[in-house]
C-alpha atoms as an extended CHARMM CRD file, in Angstrom:
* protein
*
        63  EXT
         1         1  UNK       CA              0.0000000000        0.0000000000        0.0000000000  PROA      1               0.0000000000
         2         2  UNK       CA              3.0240000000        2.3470000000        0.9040000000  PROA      2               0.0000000000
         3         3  UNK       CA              4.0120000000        1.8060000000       -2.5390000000  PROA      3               0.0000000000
         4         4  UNK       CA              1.0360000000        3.2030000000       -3.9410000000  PROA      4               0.0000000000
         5         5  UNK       CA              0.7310000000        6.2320000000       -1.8230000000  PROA      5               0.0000000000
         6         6  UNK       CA              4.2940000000        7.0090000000       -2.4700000000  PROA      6               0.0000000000
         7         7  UNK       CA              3.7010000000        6.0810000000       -6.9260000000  PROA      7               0.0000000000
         8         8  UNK       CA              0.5730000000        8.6170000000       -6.6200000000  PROA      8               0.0000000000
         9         9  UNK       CA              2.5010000000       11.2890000000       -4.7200000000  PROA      9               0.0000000000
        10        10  UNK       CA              5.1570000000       11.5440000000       -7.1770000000  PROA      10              0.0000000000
        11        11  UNK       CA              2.6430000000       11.4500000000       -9.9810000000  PROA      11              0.0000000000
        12        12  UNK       CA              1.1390000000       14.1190000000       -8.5820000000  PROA      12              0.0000000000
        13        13  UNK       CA              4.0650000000       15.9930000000       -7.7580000000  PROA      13              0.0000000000
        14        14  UNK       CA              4.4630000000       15.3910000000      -11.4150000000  PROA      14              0.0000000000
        15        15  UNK       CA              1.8120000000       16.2470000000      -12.8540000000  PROA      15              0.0000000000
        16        16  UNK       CA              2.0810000000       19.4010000000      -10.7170000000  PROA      16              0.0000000000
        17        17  UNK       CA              5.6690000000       20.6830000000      -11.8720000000  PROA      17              0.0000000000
        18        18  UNK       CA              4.5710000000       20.4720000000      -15.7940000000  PROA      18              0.0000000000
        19        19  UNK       CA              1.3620000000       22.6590000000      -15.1820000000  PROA      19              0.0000000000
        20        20  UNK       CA              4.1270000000       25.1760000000      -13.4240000000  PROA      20              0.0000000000
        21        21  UNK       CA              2.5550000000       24.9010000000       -9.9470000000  PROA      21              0.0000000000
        22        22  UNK       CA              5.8940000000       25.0340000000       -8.6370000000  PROA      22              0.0000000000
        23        23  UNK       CA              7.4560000000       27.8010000000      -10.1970000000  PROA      23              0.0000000000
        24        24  UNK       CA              6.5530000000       30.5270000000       -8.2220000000  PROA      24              0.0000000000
        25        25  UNK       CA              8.2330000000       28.7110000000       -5.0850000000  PROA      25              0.0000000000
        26        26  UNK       CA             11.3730000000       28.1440000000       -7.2410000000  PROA      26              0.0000000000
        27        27  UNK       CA             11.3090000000       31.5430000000       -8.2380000000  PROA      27              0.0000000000
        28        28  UNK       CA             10.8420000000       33.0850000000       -4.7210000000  PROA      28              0.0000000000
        29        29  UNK       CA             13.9490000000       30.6840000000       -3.7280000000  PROA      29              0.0000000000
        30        30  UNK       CA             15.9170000000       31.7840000000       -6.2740000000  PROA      30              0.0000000000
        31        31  UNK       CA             15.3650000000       35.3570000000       -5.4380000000  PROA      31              0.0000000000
        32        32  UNK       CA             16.5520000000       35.2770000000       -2.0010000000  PROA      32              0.0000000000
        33        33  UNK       CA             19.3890000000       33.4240000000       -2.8060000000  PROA      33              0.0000000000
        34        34  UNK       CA             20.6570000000       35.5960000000       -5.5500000000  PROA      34              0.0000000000
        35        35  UNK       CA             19.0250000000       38.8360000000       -5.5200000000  PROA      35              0.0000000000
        36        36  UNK       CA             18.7920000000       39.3360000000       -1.5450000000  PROA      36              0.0000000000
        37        37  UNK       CA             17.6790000000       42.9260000000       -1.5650000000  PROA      37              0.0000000000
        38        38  UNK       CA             15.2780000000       42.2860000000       -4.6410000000  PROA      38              0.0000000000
        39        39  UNK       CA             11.5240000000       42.7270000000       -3.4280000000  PROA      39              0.0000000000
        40        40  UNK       CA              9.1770000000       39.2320000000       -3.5690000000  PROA      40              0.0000000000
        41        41  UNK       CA              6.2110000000       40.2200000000       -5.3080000000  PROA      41              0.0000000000
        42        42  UNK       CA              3.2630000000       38.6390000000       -4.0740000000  PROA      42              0.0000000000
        43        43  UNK       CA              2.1340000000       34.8560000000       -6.4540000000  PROA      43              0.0000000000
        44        44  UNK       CA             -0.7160000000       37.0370000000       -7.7740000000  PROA      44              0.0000000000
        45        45  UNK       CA              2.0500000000       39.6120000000       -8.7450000000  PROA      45              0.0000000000
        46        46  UNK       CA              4.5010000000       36.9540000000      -10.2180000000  PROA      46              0.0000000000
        47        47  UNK       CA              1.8570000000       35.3980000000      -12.5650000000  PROA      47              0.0000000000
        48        48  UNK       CA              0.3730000000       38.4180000000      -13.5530000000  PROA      48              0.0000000000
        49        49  UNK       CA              4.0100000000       39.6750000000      -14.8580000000  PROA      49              0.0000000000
        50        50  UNK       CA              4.8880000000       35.8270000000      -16.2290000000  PROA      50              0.0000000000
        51        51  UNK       CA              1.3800000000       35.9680000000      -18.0760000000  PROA      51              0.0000000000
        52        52  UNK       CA              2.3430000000       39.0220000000      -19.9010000000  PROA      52              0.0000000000
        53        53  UNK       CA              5.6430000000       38.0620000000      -20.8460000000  PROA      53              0.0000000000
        54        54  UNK       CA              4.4850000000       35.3260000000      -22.8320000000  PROA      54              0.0000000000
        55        55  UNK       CA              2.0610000000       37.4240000000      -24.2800000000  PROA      55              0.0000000000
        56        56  UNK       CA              5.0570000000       39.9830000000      -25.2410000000  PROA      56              0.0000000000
        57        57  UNK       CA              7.2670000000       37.2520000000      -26.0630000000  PROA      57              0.0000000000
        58        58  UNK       CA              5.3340000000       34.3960000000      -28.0020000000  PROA      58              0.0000000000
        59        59  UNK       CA              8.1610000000       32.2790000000      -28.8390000000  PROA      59              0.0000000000
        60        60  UNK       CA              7.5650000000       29.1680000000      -30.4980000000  PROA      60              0.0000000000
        61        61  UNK       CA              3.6690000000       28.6870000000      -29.5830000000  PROA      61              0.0000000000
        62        62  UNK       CA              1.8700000000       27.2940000000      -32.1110000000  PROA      62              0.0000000000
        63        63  UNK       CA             -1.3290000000       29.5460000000      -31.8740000000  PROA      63              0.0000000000
């Protein structure tokens, strides 16, 4: 049973880091570790800014 709680979790965990639910986390971490002084904008804040960036910047979407 262990086995399968522990398959599901990382699944999930997964499943999680390709929809980007980690990101702000990773980017709050990097901040403090690289840009001390650098204000942490609030998630709402970070997403708002990443959203528009992508709209700025398509890249190689397809659409």
């Amino acid at each position: 049973m262990n086995r399968v709680v522990g398959a599901v979790r990382t699944a999930w965990w997964w499943a999680g880091s390709l929809m980007g639910d980690h990101d702000y986390s990773r980017y709050v971490e990097h901040l403090r570790r690289n840009h001390p002084d650098a204000e942490v904008p609030t998630e709402r804040e970070y997403w708002k800014a990443r959203y528009a960036d992508a709209d700025a910047n398509p890249g190689a979407r397809c659409c």
